[in-house]
Coordinates of C-alpha atoms in Angstrom, one line a residue:
M5 CA -50.0 2.4 0.9
R6 CA -48.6 3.4 4.3
S7 CA -48.9 -0.2 5.6
L8 CA -47.2 -1.4 2.3
L9 CA -44.2 0.9 2.8
L10 CA -43.9 -0.2 6.4
S11 CA -44.0 -3.9 5.3
L12 CA -41.2 -3.2 2.8
K13 CA -39.1 -1.4 5.4
L14 CA -39.4 -4.4 7.7
Q15 CA -38.5 -6.7 4.8
R16 CA -35.4 -4.7 3.9
L17 CA -34.4 -4.8 7.6
S18 CA -34.8 -8.5 7.8
L19 CA -32.7 -8.9 4.6
S20 CA -29.9 -6.9 6.1
L21 CA -29.8 -9.3 9.0
L22 CA -29.5 -12.4 6.9
P23 CA -26.3 -14.5 7.3
S24 CA -23.7 -14.0 4.6
H25 CA -24.1 -17.5 3.3
I26 CA -27.7 -16.9 2.3
S27 CA -27.7 -16.8 -1.5
L28 CA -28.4 -13.7 -3.5
S29 CA -30.9 -15.6 -5.5
M30 CA -33.1 -15.9 -2.4
I31 CA -32.8 -12.1 -1.9
S32 CA -33.7 -11.7 -5.6
L33 CA -37.0 -13.6 -4.9
N34 CA -37.8 -11.1 -2.2
H35 CA -37.1 -8.3 -4.6
R36 CA -39.5 -9.7 -7.1
F37 CA -42.2 -10.1 -4.5
S38 CA -41.7 -6.5 -3.3
S39 CA -41.7 -5.2 -6.8
H40 CA -45.0 -6.9 -7.6
L41 CA -46.7 -5.3 -4.6
I42 CA -45.4 -1.9 -5.4
S43 CA -46.4 -2.3 -9.1
N44 CA -50.0 -3.1 -8.1
S45 CA -50.0 -0.2 -5.7
F46 CA -48.9 2.2 -8.4
S47 CA -51.5 0.8 -10.8
S48 CA -54.3 1.3 -8.3
S49 CA -53.3 4.9 -7.6
S50 CA -52.3 6.1 -11.1
S51 CA -55.9 6.8 -12.2
S52 CA -56.1 9.7 -9.8
S53 CA -52.9 11.3 -10.9
S54 CA -52.5 14.1 -13.5
S55 CA -51.9 13.4 -17.1
S56 CA -48.3 14.6 -17.0
P57 CA -45.6 12.0 -16.1
Q58 CA -44.7 12.0 -12.4
P59 CA -41.5 10.4 -11.1
Q60 CA -42.2 7.4 -8.9
V61 CA -39.9 5.7 -6.4
I62 CA -38.8 2.3 -7.6
Q63 CA -38.8 -0.2 -4.8
S64 CA -36.8 -3.4 -5.3
P65 CA -37.0 -3.7 -9.1
S66 CA -37.1 -7.3 -10.3
R67 CA -36.7 -7.0 -14.0
V68 CA -33.3 -5.6 -15.1
G69 CA -32.2 -4.5 -18.5
F70 CA -28.6 -4.3 -19.7
L71 CA -27.5 -2.4 -22.8
G72 CA -23.9 -2.9 -24.1
L73 CA -22.1 -6.2 -23.7
G74 CA -18.5 -5.3 -24.3
I75 CA -15.4 -6.0 -22.2
M76 CA -17.1 -4.5 -19.1
G77 CA -20.8 -4.9 -19.7
S78 CA -20.7 -8.6 -20.5
H79 CA -19.1 -9.4 -17.1
M80 CA -21.4 -7.0 -15.2
A81 CA -24.5 -8.5 -16.7
L82 CA -23.1 -12.0 -16.1
N83 CA -22.7 -11.3 -12.4
L84 CA -26.4 -10.2 -12.2
I85 CA -27.5 -13.3 -14.0
Q86 CA -25.5 -15.6 -11.8
S87 CA -27.0 -13.9 -8.7
G88 CA -30.5 -14.9 -9.8
I89 CA -31.6 -11.6 -11.3
D90 CA -34.1 -11.5 -14.2
V91 CA -31.9 -9.8 -16.9
T92 CA -32.8 -8.8 -20.4
V93 CA -29.9 -7.9 -22.7
W94 CA -29.2 -6.0 -25.9
N95 CA -26.1 -5.3 -27.9
R96 CA -25.4 -3.7 -31.3
T97 CA -23.6 -6.9 -32.3
N98 CA -26.3 -9.3 -31.2
T99 CA -24.0 -12.4 -31.3
K100 CA -22.5 -11.0 -28.0
C101 CA -25.8 -11.6 -26.3
Q102 CA -25.9 -15.4 -27.0
P103 CA -23.5 -16.5 -24.2
L104 CA -25.7 -14.7 -21.7
I105 CA -28.9 -16.0 -23.2
N106 CA -27.5 -19.5 -22.8
L107 CA -27.1 -18.7 -19.1
G108 CA -30.7 -17.6 -18.7
A109 CA -30.8 -14.0 -19.9
K110 CA -33.7 -12.7 -22.1
Y111 CA -33.1 -10.9 -25.3
K112 CA -34.7 -7.9 -27.0
S113 CA -33.9 -6.5 -30.4
S114 CA -33.7 -2.8 -29.4
P115 CA -33.0 -0.6 -26.4
E116 CA -36.6 0.6 -26.5
E117 CA -37.9 -2.9 -26.1
V118 CA -35.5 -3.6 -23.2
T119 CA -36.6 -0.5 -21.3
A120 CA -40.2 -1.1 -22.0
S121 CA -40.0 -4.6 -20.5
C122 CA -37.8 -3.8 -17.5
D123 CA -38.1 -1.9 -14.3
V124 CA -34.5 -0.6 -14.3
T125 CA -32.0 -0.6 -17.2
F126 CA -28.3 -0.3 -17.1
A127 CA -26.3 1.0 -20.0
M128 CA -22.5 0.4 -20.5
L129 CA -21.5 2.1 -23.8
A130 CA -18.1 2.9 -25.2
D131 CA -18.2 6.7 -25.6
P132 CA -20.5 9.7 -25.4
Q133 CA -21.9 9.3 -29.0
S134 CA -22.7 5.7 -28.4
A135 CA -24.4 6.6 -25.1
L136 CA -26.5 9.2 -26.9
D137 CA -27.4 7.0 -29.8
V138 CA -28.6 4.1 -27.5
A139 CA -30.5 6.3 -25.1
L140 CA -32.0 8.9 -27.5
G141 CA -31.7 7.5 -31.1
N142 CA -34.0 5.5 -33.3
H143 CA -35.8 2.9 -31.1
G144 CA -33.7 4.3 -28.3
A145 CA -34.1 3.6 -24.6
V146 CA -36.0 6.7 -23.9
N147 CA -38.9 5.5 -26.0
G148 CA -39.6 2.6 -23.5
M149 CA -39.2 4.7 -20.4
G150 CA -42.0 6.1 -18.2
P151 CA -43.1 6.5 -14.6
G152 CA -42.0 3.7 -12.3
K153 CA -38.9 3.0 -14.4
G154 CA -35.2 3.9 -14.0
Y155 CA -32.2 4.3 -16.3
V156 CA -28.7 3.9 -14.9
D157 CA -25.9 4.9 -17.3
V158 CA -22.6 3.3 -16.2
S159 CA -20.8 4.5 -19.3
T160 CA -17.9 7.0 -19.1
V161 CA -19.1 10.2 -20.7
D162 CA -18.7 13.9 -20.1
G163 CA -21.1 15.7 -17.8
E164 CA -23.0 17.5 -20.6
T165 CA -23.7 14.2 -22.3
S166 CA -25.0 12.8 -19.1
K167 CA -27.2 15.8 -18.4
L168 CA -28.7 15.6 -21.9
I169 CA -29.6 11.9 -21.4
S170 CA -30.9 12.6 -17.9
G171 CA -33.2 15.4 -19.1
N172 CA -34.7 13.3 -21.8
I173 CA -35.2 10.3 -19.5
K174 CA -36.7 12.3 -16.8
S175 CA -39.1 14.0 -19.2
T176 CA -40.9 10.7 -19.4
G177 CA -41.5 10.5 -15.7
A178 CA -38.7 8.0 -15.2
L179 CA -35.7 8.3 -12.9
F180 CA -32.1 8.7 -13.9
L181 CA -28.7 7.9 -12.3
E182 CA -25.3 8.2 -13.8
A183 CA -22.9 5.6 -12.4
P184 CA -19.6 5.3 -14.2
V185 CA -17.3 2.7 -12.8
S186 CA -13.7 2.7 -11.7
G187 CA -12.1 -0.6 -12.6
S188 CA -11.4 -2.6 -15.7
K189 CA -11.9 -6.2 -17.0
K190 CA -10.7 -8.1 -13.9
P191 CA -12.7 -6.1 -11.4
A192 CA -15.7 -6.4 -13.6
E193 CA -15.3 -10.2 -13.7
D194 CA -14.8 -10.4 -9.9
G195 CA -17.6 -8.0 -9.0
Q196 CA -15.1 -5.5 -7.6
L197 CA -16.0 -2.3 -9.4
I198 CA -16.4 1.1 -7.8
F199 CA -19.6 3.0 -8.7
L200 CA -19.4 6.8 -8.9
T201 CA -23.1 7.8 -8.9
A202 CA -25.1 11.0 -9.2
G203 CA -28.7 11.8 -9.9
D204 CA -31.9 10.6 -8.4
R205 CA -31.2 9.5 -4.8
D206 CA -34.3 7.3 -4.7
L207 CA -33.1 5.4 -7.7
Y208 CA -29.6 5.1 -6.1
E209 CA -31.2 3.4 -3.1
S210 CA -33.4 1.1 -5.2
V211 CA -30.5 -0.2 -7.3
S212 CA -27.9 -0.4 -4.6
P213 CA -28.3 -4.2 -4.2
F214 CA -27.3 -4.5 -7.9
F215 CA -24.3 -2.3 -7.3
D216 CA -23.3 -4.6 -4.4
I217 CA -23.4 -7.6 -6.8
M218 CA -21.3 -5.9 -9.5
G219 CA -19.0 -3.9 -7.3
K220 CA -17.1 -3.6 -4.0
S221 CA -18.1 0.0 -3.2
K222 CA -20.3 2.9 -4.3
F223 CA -20.4 6.6 -3.8
Y224 CA -23.3 9.0 -4.2
L225 CA -22.0 12.4 -5.4
G226 CA -25.1 14.5 -5.7
D227 CA -26.3 16.1 -9.0
V228 CA -25.9 14.6 -12.4
G229 CA -22.5 15.5 -13.8
N230 CA -20.6 14.9 -10.6
G231 CA -20.3 11.2 -11.2
A232 CA -19.0 11.8 -14.7
A233 CA -16.5 14.4 -13.5
M234 CA -15.2 12.1 -10.8
K235 CA -14.7 9.3 -13.2
L236 CA -12.8 11.5 -15.7
I237 CA -10.5 12.8 -13.0
V238 CA -9.8 9.3 -11.8
N239 CA -8.9 8.2 -15.3
M240 CA -6.9 11.3 -16.0
I241 CA -4.7 10.4 -13.0
M242 CA -4.5 6.7 -14.1
G243 CA -3.5 7.6 -17.7
S244 CA -0.8 9.9 -16.5
M245 CA 0.5 7.3 -14.0
M246 CA 0.8 4.7 -16.7
A247 CA 2.7 7.1 -19.0
S248 CA 5.1 7.9 -16.2
F249 CA 5.5 4.2 -15.3
S250 CA 6.3 3.4 -19.0
E251 CA 9.0 6.1 -19.0
G252 CA 10.5 4.5 -15.9
L253 CA 10.5 1.0 -17.3
L254 CA 12.3 2.1 -20.5
L255 CA 14.8 4.3 -18.7
S256 CA 15.8 1.5 -16.3
E257 CA 16.5 -0.7 -19.3
K258 CA 18.5 2.1 -21.0
V259 CA 20.8 2.5 -18.1
G260 CA 21.4 -1.2 -17.7
L261 CA 19.0 -2.0 -14.9
D262 CA 16.6 -4.9 -14.9
P263 CA 13.1 -3.4 -15.4
N264 CA 11.6 -6.5 -13.6
V265 CA 13.5 -5.5 -10.5
L266 CA 12.1 -1.9 -10.9
V267 CA 8.6 -3.4 -10.8
Q268 CA 9.4 -5.2 -7.6
V269 CA 10.9 -2.1 -6.0
V270 CA 8.0 0.1 -7.0
S271 CA 5.5 -2.5 -5.8
Q272 CA 6.9 -2.4 -2.3
G273 CA 7.2 1.4 -1.9
A274 CA 4.9 4.3 -1.2
I275 CA 4.1 4.8 -4.9
N276 CA 2.8 1.3 -5.4
A277 CA -0.4 0.9 -7.4
P278 CA -1.9 -2.5 -8.3
M279 CA -1.7 -1.8 -12.0
Y280 CA 2.2 -1.6 -11.8
S281 CA 2.6 -5.2 -10.6
M282 CA -0.4 -6.4 -12.8
K283 CA 0.9 -5.0 -16.0
G284 CA 4.7 -4.4 -15.5
S285 CA 5.8 -7.9 -16.5
S286 CA 3.7 -8.0 -19.7
M287 CA 4.8 -4.5 -20.7
I288 CA 8.5 -5.6 -20.4
Q289 CA 7.6 -8.4 -22.8
S290 CA 5.8 -6.0 -25.2
L291 CA 2.5 -7.8 -24.5
Y292 CA -0.7 -5.8 -23.9
P293 CA -3.7 -8.1 -23.3
T294 CA -6.7 -5.8 -23.3
A295 CA -8.3 -5.0 -20.0
F296 CA -9.0 -1.3 -20.7
P297 CA -8.5 -0.4 -24.4
L298 CA -6.0 2.4 -25.1
K299 CA -8.5 4.2 -27.3
H300 CA -10.8 4.6 -24.3
Q301 CA -8.1 5.9 -22.1
Q302 CA -7.2 8.5 -24.7
K303 CA -10.9 9.4 -25.0
D304 CA -11.1 9.9 -21.2
L305 CA -8.0 12.0 -21.1
R306 CA -9.5 14.2 -23.9
L307 CA -12.7 14.6 -22.0
A308 CA -10.9 15.3 -18.7
L309 CA -8.8 18.0 -20.5
G310 CA -12.0 19.5 -21.8
L311 CA -13.4 19.5 -18.2
A312 CA -10.3 21.2 -16.9
E313 CA -10.4 23.9 -19.7
S314 CA -14.1 24.6 -18.8
V315 CA -13.0 25.7 -15.3
S316 CA -9.6 27.2 -16.3
Q317 CA -7.6 24.6 -14.4
P318 CA -4.2 23.9 -15.9
T319 CA -3.4 20.2 -16.5
P320 CA 0.0 20.1 -18.2
I321 CA 0.9 16.6 -17.1
A322 CA -2.3 15.1 -18.4
A323 CA -2.0 17.0 -21.6
A324 CA 1.5 15.6 -22.2
A325 CA 0.2 12.1 -21.4
N326 CA -2.7 12.5 -23.8
E327 CA -0.2 13.2 -26.6
L328 CA 1.5 9.9 -26.0
Y329 CA -1.8 8.0 -26.1
K330 CA -2.6 9.8 -29.4
V331 CA 0.7 8.6 -30.8
A332 CA 0.0 5.1 -29.7
K333 CA -3.4 5.2 -31.4
S334 CA -1.8 6.4 -34.6
H335 CA 0.5 3.3 -34.4
G336 CA -2.7 1.1 -34.5
L337 CA -2.7 0.3 -30.8
G338 CA -6.1 1.6 -29.9
D339 CA -7.7 -1.8 -29.3
Q340 CA -4.8 -3.0 -27.2
D341 CA -4.5 -2.4 -23.4
F342 CA -3.8 1.2 -22.4
S343 CA -0.4 0.0 -21.1
A344 CA 0.6 -0.2 -24.8
V345 CA 1.2 3.6 -24.5
I346 CA 4.8 2.5 -23.7
E347 CA 5.2 1.8 -27.5
S348 CA 4.8 5.5 -28.2
L349 CA 7.9 6.1 -26.0
K350 CA 9.8 3.4 -27.7
S351 CA 9.2 4.9 -31.1
R352 CA 10.4 8.3 -29.9
F353 CA 13.5 6.7 -28.3
Q354 CA 14.2 4.8 -31.5
H355 CA 13.9 8.0 -33.5
S356 CA 16.3 9.8 -31.2
D357 CA 18.8 6.9 -31.5
D358 CA 18.9 7.4 -35.2
H359 CA 20.3 10.9 -34.8

């Protein structure tokens, strides 16, 4: 076993020295070879272990599962497939799996079957309840987990939900990592997401090559719950910024300024954020092509406010923004981009004009 680990360390070092033009599919082949060796090593030593599940370090996993193929998950899984990774997919609406199957993905009919057939499984679900159902429900992912496997939840959920999933996964002897992402549809397409991870450090190290395919950076934040908290805080700030930006666009128009010029001014100043220039023009035209659904932004604000309340931290700005997103949802805008929050301000302004 010692010589095997030394061999793997040397292999990882040699991979790190490869020229940038070497394809990821070649690296993937090395991953598969390493995984085969480790799997055989685990098999030969498992007979001497105790009957209770024992966590095992996962070295260079070759078979990857992906649960949840929505706006984000479909592009994340696609990037893995296009990099030569052996990917098995599942989605509640199974028709969403077909485009990836056509590109080489395998398909299983339940989360349990995916985790049973894969070394590591990623899950990208819409909300805490969906994350719980997929992980712990009937034919859920936990039923296919065990020693030598890992579960990486990249959904945006609260810390308590993440800890509950983690506890159940780890009770099987598997490893768990929460890894919510910062970024929306375009960064997911371009492999430019930011992973905010917490949990088993060994699993973090094992799946880092996959993070590098799907994202531009990754942070390891310690214990389970810290990744969830960081993501909620980031999205709390983002939601508040978008609400304030919406106010600025409407106010500029009300006083006779060109809101398009406002976007240019903001984009060149200290308060610039990429989302202003990306979304400003379409917002002015009342167009909201969905990159990050408004209903998910409101969900994240709600969870962030709950987190703040749990530690007695006042968040009046986020609370006010949350009310605007709730109004927009009540107007039927939940599935449109979160920039549609501007419509809730329009309705208020129109109401005030009537008096």
